PDB file of N, CA and C in Angstrom:
ATOM      1  N   UNK A   1      11.378 -28.966 -38.692  1.00 82.00           N
ATOM      2  CA  UNK A   1      11.216 -27.613 -37.941  1.00 82.00           C
ATOM      3  C   UNK A   1       9.838 -27.251 -38.215  1.00 82.00           C
ATOM      4  N   UNK A   2       9.130 -27.645 -38.911  1.00 83.00           N
ATOM      5  CA  UNK A   2       7.787 -27.264 -39.001  1.00 83.00           C
ATOM      6  C   UNK A   2       7.222 -28.071 -38.002  1.00 83.00           C
ATOM      7  N   UNK A   3       7.473 -28.984 -37.417  1.00 89.00           N
ATOM      8  CA  UNK A   3       6.911 -29.823 -36.506  1.00 89.00           C
ATOM      9  C   UNK A   3       7.041 -29.034 -35.176  1.00 89.00           C
ATOM     10  N   UNK A   4       8.451 -28.589 -35.136  1.00 92.00           N
ATOM     11  CA  UNK A   4       8.501 -27.792 -33.903  1.00 92.00           C
ATOM     12  C   UNK A   4       7.596 -26.562 -33.778  1.00 92.00           C
ATOM     13  N   UNK A   5       7.532 -25.963 -34.837  1.00 89.00           N
ATOM     14  CA  UNK A   5       6.727 -24.571 -34.927  1.00 89.00           C
ATOM     15  C   UNK A   5       5.294 -25.189 -34.582  1.00 89.00           C
ATOM     16  N   UNK A   6       4.910 -26.112 -35.306  1.00 89.00           N
ATOM     17  CA  UNK A   6       3.340 -26.826 -34.922  1.00 89.00           C
ATOM     18  C   UNK A   6       3.097 -26.787 -33.469  1.00 89.00           C
ATOM     19  N   UNK A   7       4.097 -27.436 -32.860  1.00 92.00           N
ATOM     20  CA  UNK A   7       4.122 -28.080 -31.304  1.00 92.00           C
ATOM     21  C   UNK A   7       4.039 -26.842 -30.658  1.00 92.00           C
ATOM     22  N   UNK A   8       4.596 -25.647 -30.850  1.00 91.00           N
ATOM     23  CA  UNK A   8       4.752 -24.327 -30.302  1.00 91.00           C
ATOM     24  C   UNK A   8       3.537 -23.764 -30.242  1.00 91.00           C
ATOM     25  N   UNK A   9       2.738 -23.509 -31.465  1.00 89.00           N
ATOM     26  CA  UNK A   9       1.760 -22.587 -31.659  1.00 89.00           C
ATOM     27  C   UNK A   9       0.549 -23.296 -31.778  1.00 89.00           C
ATOM     28  N   UNK A  10       0.306 -24.571 -31.648  1.00 90.00           N
ATOM     29  CA  UNK A  10      -1.007 -25.344 -31.626  1.00 90.00           C
ATOM     30  C   UNK A  10      -1.731 -24.849 -30.539  1.00 90.00           C
ATOM     31  N   UNK A  11      -1.137 -24.836 -29.388  1.00 90.00           N
ATOM     32  CA  UNK A  11      -2.594 -24.505 -28.359  1.00 90.00           C
ATOM     33  C   UNK A  11      -3.230 -23.096 -28.471  1.00 90.00           C
ATOM     34  N   UNK A  12      -2.437 -22.301 -29.633  1.00 88.00           N
ATOM     35  CA  UNK A  12      -2.975 -20.765 -29.798  1.00 88.00           C
ATOM     36  C   UNK A  12      -3.566 -20.566 -30.991  1.00 88.00           C
ATOM     37  N   UNK A  13      -2.999 -21.335 -32.096  1.00 88.00           N
ATOM     38  CA  UNK A  13      -3.634 -21.379 -33.276  1.00 88.00           C
ATOM     39  C   UNK A  13      -4.578 -22.452 -34.009  1.00 88.00           C
ATOM     40  N   UNK A  14      -5.570 -22.025 -34.964  1.00 89.00           N
ATOM     41  CA  UNK A  14      -6.001 -23.168 -35.523  1.00 89.00           C
ATOM     42  C   UNK A  14      -5.453 -23.865 -36.479  1.00 89.00           C
ATOM     43  N   UNK A  15      -5.245 -25.086 -36.902  1.00 90.00           N
ATOM     44  CA  UNK A  15      -4.285 -25.418 -37.735  1.00 90.00           C
ATOM     45  C   UNK A  15      -4.234 -24.676 -39.363  1.00 90.00           C
ATOM     46  N   UNK A  16      -5.414 -24.270 -39.865  1.00 90.00           N
ATOM     47  CA  UNK A  16      -5.471 -23.315 -40.993  1.00 90.00           C
ATOM     48  C   UNK A  16      -4.651 -21.962 -40.753  1.00 90.00           C
ATOM     49  N   UNK A  17      -4.600 -21.435 -39.528  1.00 89.00           N
ATOM     50  CA  UNK A  17      -4.041 -20.390 -39.237  1.00 89.00           C
ATOM     51  C   UNK A  17      -2.272 -20.494 -39.142  1.00 89.00           C
ATOM     52  N   UNK A  18      -2.346 -21.811 -38.442  1.00 90.00           N
ATOM     53  CA  UNK A  18      -0.671 -22.220 -38.415  1.00 90.00           C
ATOM     54  C   UNK A  18      -0.078 -22.486 -39.812  1.00 90.00           C
ATOM     55  N   UNK A  19      -0.898 -23.017 -40.703  1.00 91.00           N
ATOM     56  CA  UNK A  19      -0.322 -23.367 -41.832  1.00 91.00           C
ATOM     57  C   UNK A  19      -0.249 -22.147 -42.735  1.00 91.00           C
ATOM     58  N   UNK A  20      -0.853 -21.145 -42.683  1.00 90.00           N
ATOM     59  CA  UNK A  20      -0.970 -19.962 -43.655  1.00 90.00           C
ATOM     60  C   UNK A  20       0.141 -18.888 -43.031  1.00 90.00           C
ATOM     61  N   UNK A  21       0.438 -18.991 -41.421  1.00 88.00           N
ATOM     62  CA  UNK A  21       1.596 -18.238 -40.817  1.00 88.00           C
ATOM     63  C   UNK A  21       2.837 -18.814 -41.398  1.00 88.00           C
ATOM     64  N   UNK A  22       3.174 -20.417 -41.247  1.00 90.00           N
ATOM     65  CA  UNK A  22       4.305 -20.783 -41.373  1.00 90.00           C
ATOM     66  C   UNK A  22       4.489 -20.542 -43.035  1.00 90.00           C
ATOM     67  N   UNK A  23       3.639 -20.628 -43.785  1.00 89.00           N
ATOM     68  CA  UNK A  23       3.917 -20.466 -45.382  1.00 89.00           C
ATOM     69  C   UNK A  23       4.437 -18.869 -45.484  1.00 89.00           C
ATOM     70  N   UNK A  24       3.844 -17.966 -44.948  1.00 86.00           N
ATOM     71  CA  UNK A  24       4.280 -16.391 -44.686  1.00 86.00           C
ATOM     72  C   UNK A  24       5.351 -16.275 -44.307  1.00 86.00           C
ATOM     73  N   UNK A  25       5.634 -17.032 -43.245  1.00 86.00           N
ATOM     74  CA  UNK A  25       7.336 -16.614 -42.551  1.00 86.00           C
ATOM     75  C   UNK A  25       7.991 -16.958 -43.413  1.00 86.00           C
ATOM     76  N   UNK A  26       7.906 -18.390 -43.998  1.00 85.00           N
ATOM     77  CA  UNK A  26       9.001 -18.979 -45.176  1.00 85.00           C
ATOM     78  C   UNK A  26       9.072 -18.089 -46.349  1.00 85.00           C
ATOM     79  N   UNK A  27       7.934 -16.897 -46.394  1.00 85.00           N
ATOM     80  CA  UNK A  27       8.470 -16.021 -47.831  1.00 85.00           C
ATOM     81  C   UNK A  27       8.512 -14.752 -46.938  1.00 85.00           C
ATOM     82  N   UNK A  28       9.230 -14.306 -45.904  1.00 81.00           N
ATOM     83  CA  UNK A  28       8.967 -13.262 -45.347  1.00 81.00           C
ATOM     84  C   UNK A  28       9.775 -12.147 -46.122  1.00 81.00           C
ATOM     85  N   UNK A  29      10.772 -12.433 -46.726  1.00 82.00           N
ATOM     86  CA  UNK A  29      11.295 -11.496 -47.810  1.00 82.00           C
ATOM     87  C   UNK A  29      10.760 -10.995 -48.463  1.00 82.00           C
ATOM     88  N   UNK A  30       9.556 -11.403 -48.904  1.00 83.00           N
ATOM     89  CA  UNK A  30       8.731 -11.237 -49.874  1.00 83.00           C
ATOM     90  C   UNK A  30       7.629 -10.429 -49.428  1.00 83.00           C
ATOM     91  N   UNK A  31       7.130 -10.758 -48.302  1.00 74.00           N
ATOM     92  CA  UNK A  31       6.177  -9.835 -47.669  1.00 74.00           C
ATOM     93  C   UNK A  31       6.116  -8.570 -47.676  1.00 74.00           C
ATOM     94  N   UNK A  32       4.962  -7.935 -48.006  1.00 82.00           N
ATOM     95  CA  UNK A  32       4.979  -6.547 -47.799  1.00 82.00           C
ATOM     96  C   UNK A  32       3.869  -5.919 -47.081  1.00 82.00           C
ATOM     97  N   UNK A  33       2.950  -7.035 -46.574  1.00 78.00           N
ATOM     98  CA  UNK A  33       1.906  -6.609 -45.819  1.00 78.00           C
ATOM     99  C   UNK A  33       2.229  -6.904 -44.191  1.00 78.00           C
ATOM    100  N   UNK A  34       2.581  -6.230 -43.649  1.00 80.00           N
ATOM    101  CA  UNK A  34       3.157  -6.702 -42.159  1.00 80.00           C
ATOM    102  C   UNK A  34       1.974  -6.589 -41.385  1.00 80.00           C
ATOM    103  N   UNK A  35       0.912  -5.706 -41.383  1.00 83.00           N
ATOM    104  CA  UNK A  35      -0.535  -5.853 -40.710  1.00 83.00           C
ATOM    105  C   UNK A  35      -0.951  -7.117 -40.876  1.00 83.00           C
ATOM    106  N   UNK A  36      -0.914  -7.595 -42.040  1.00 80.00           N
ATOM    107  CA  UNK A  36      -1.676  -8.983 -42.371  1.00 80.00           C
ATOM    108  C   UNK A  36      -1.018 -10.088 -41.644  1.00 80.00           C
ATOM    109  N   UNK A  37       0.433  -9.858 -41.624  1.00 80.00           N
ATOM    110  CA  UNK A  37       1.236 -11.146 -41.137  1.00 80.00           C
ATOM    111  C   UNK A  37       0.944 -10.889 -39.513  1.00 80.00           C
ATOM    112  N   UNK A  38       1.107  -9.696 -38.899  1.00 82.00           N
ATOM    113  CA  UNK A  38       0.874  -9.489 -37.314  1.00 82.00           C
ATOM    114  C   UNK A  38      -0.486 -10.287 -37.393  1.00 82.00           C
ATOM    115  N   UNK A  39      -1.709 -10.204 -37.805  1.00 83.00           N
ATOM    116  CA  UNK A  39      -2.629 -10.399 -37.558  1.00 83.00           C
ATOM    117  C   UNK A  39      -2.816 -12.252 -37.473  1.00 83.00           C
ATOM    118  N   UNK A  40      -1.805 -12.648 -38.328  1.00 81.00           N
ATOM    119  CA  UNK A  40      -2.033 -14.177 -38.242  1.00 81.00           C
ATOM    120  C   UNK A  40      -1.600 -14.741 -37.007  1.00 81.00           C
ATOM    121  N   UNK A  41      -0.709 -13.959 -36.371  1.00 82.00           N
ATOM    122  CA  UNK A  41      -0.340 -14.032 -35.056  1.00 82.00           C
ATOM    123  C   UNK A  41      -1.344 -14.022 -33.839  1.00 82.00           C
ATOM    124  N   UNK A  42      -2.509 -13.739 -34.184  1.00 82.00           N
ATOM    125  CA  UNK A  42      -3.309 -13.647 -33.192  1.00 82.00           C
ATOM    126  C   UNK A  42      -4.592 -14.863 -32.966  1.00 82.00           C
ATOM    127  N   UNK A  43      -4.756 -15.336 -32.040  1.00 76.00           N
ATOM    128  CA  UNK A  43      -5.519 -16.513 -32.049  1.00 76.00           C
ATOM    129  C   UNK A  43      -7.023 -16.168 -32.460  1.00 76.00           C
ATOM    130  N   UNK A  44      -7.693 -17.027 -33.101  1.00 68.00           N
ATOM    131  CA  UNK A  44      -9.026 -16.927 -33.513  1.00 68.00           C
ATOM    132  C   UNK A  44     -10.150 -17.532 -32.023  1.00 68.00           C
ATOM    133  N   UNK A  45     -10.937 -16.964 -31.842  1.00 62.00           N
ATOM    134  CA  UNK A  45     -11.666 -17.344 -31.098  1.00 62.00           C
ATOM    135  C   UNK A  45     -12.841 -16.386 -30.599  1.00 62.00           C
ATOM    136  N   UNK A  46     -13.678 -16.654 -29.482  1.00 51.00           N
ATOM    137  CA  UNK A  46     -14.745 -15.712 -29.127  1.00 51.00           C
ATOM    138  C   UNK A  46     -14.252 -14.601 -28.570  1.00 51.00           C
ATOM    139  N   UNK A  47     -13.296 -14.517 -27.398  1.00 53.00           N
ATOM    140  CA  UNK A  47     -12.573 -13.341 -27.296  1.00 53.00           C
ATOM    141  C   UNK A  47     -11.120 -13.209 -27.801  1.00 53.00           C
ATOM    142  N   UNK A  48     -10.586 -14.066 -28.323  1.00 50.00           N
ATOM    143  CA  UNK A  48      -9.358 -13.860 -28.872  1.00 50.00           C
ATOM    144  C   UNK A  48      -8.249 -14.116 -28.101  1.00 50.00           C
ATOM    145  N   UNK A  49      -8.726 -14.564 -26.917  1.00 52.00           N
ATOM    146  CA  UNK A  49      -7.437 -14.700 -25.962  1.00 52.00           C
ATOM    147  C   UNK A  49      -7.754 -16.188 -25.502  1.00 52.00           C
ATOM    148  N   UNK A  50      -6.518 -16.827 -25.143  1.00 54.00           N
ATOM    149  CA  UNK A  50      -6.476 -18.029 -24.599  1.00 54.00           C
ATOM    150  C   UNK A  50      -5.590 -18.130 -23.164  1.00 54.00           C
ATOM    151  N   UNK A  51      -5.885 -18.540 -22.120  1.00 53.00           N
ATOM    152  CA  UNK A  51      -5.374 -18.760 -20.843  1.00 53.00           C
ATOM    153  C   UNK A  51      -4.309 -20.031 -20.595  1.00 53.00           C
ATOM    154  N   UNK A  52      -3.275 -19.498 -20.375  1.00 55.00           N
ATOM    155  CA  UNK A  52      -2.336 -20.772 -20.230  1.00 55.00           C
ATOM    156  C   UNK A  52      -2.527 -21.203 -18.961  1.00 55.00           C
ATOM    157  N   UNK A  53      -2.477 -22.460 -18.841  1.00 55.00           N
ATOM    158  CA  UNK A  53      -2.956 -23.223 -17.529  1.00 55.00           C
ATOM    159  C   UNK A  53      -1.449 -23.652 -16.977  1.00 55.00           C
ATOM    160  N   UNK A  54      -1.093 -23.521 -15.688  1.00 57.00           N
ATOM    161  CA  UNK A  54       0.297 -23.542 -15.143  1.00 57.00           C
ATOM    162  C   UNK A  54      -0.070 -25.100 -14.362  1.00 57.00           C
ATOM    163  N   UNK A  55       0.802 -26.055 -14.683  1.00 57.00           N
ATOM    164  CA  UNK A  55       0.679 -27.320 -13.657  1.00 57.00           C
ATOM    165  C   UNK A  55       1.474 -26.989 -12.446  1.00 57.00           C
ATOM    166  N   UNK A  56       0.763 -27.683 -11.628  1.00 52.00           N
ATOM    167  CA  UNK A  56       0.765 -27.282  -9.816  1.00 52.00           C
ATOM    168  C   UNK A  56       1.175 -28.455  -9.436  1.00 52.00           C
TER     169      UNK A  56
END
């Protein structure tokens, strides 16, 4: 299941961010910082955005 998660989010999140996010999601019932959790879902980068390329 972790492999599937990593495959889906790898284009958007760095490995360290994916690991932290997956660890946080696994302990979601214990989480109290929802803002911190949402921040983990945002890509890191110059402008914070990545563009998906459509195969044509």
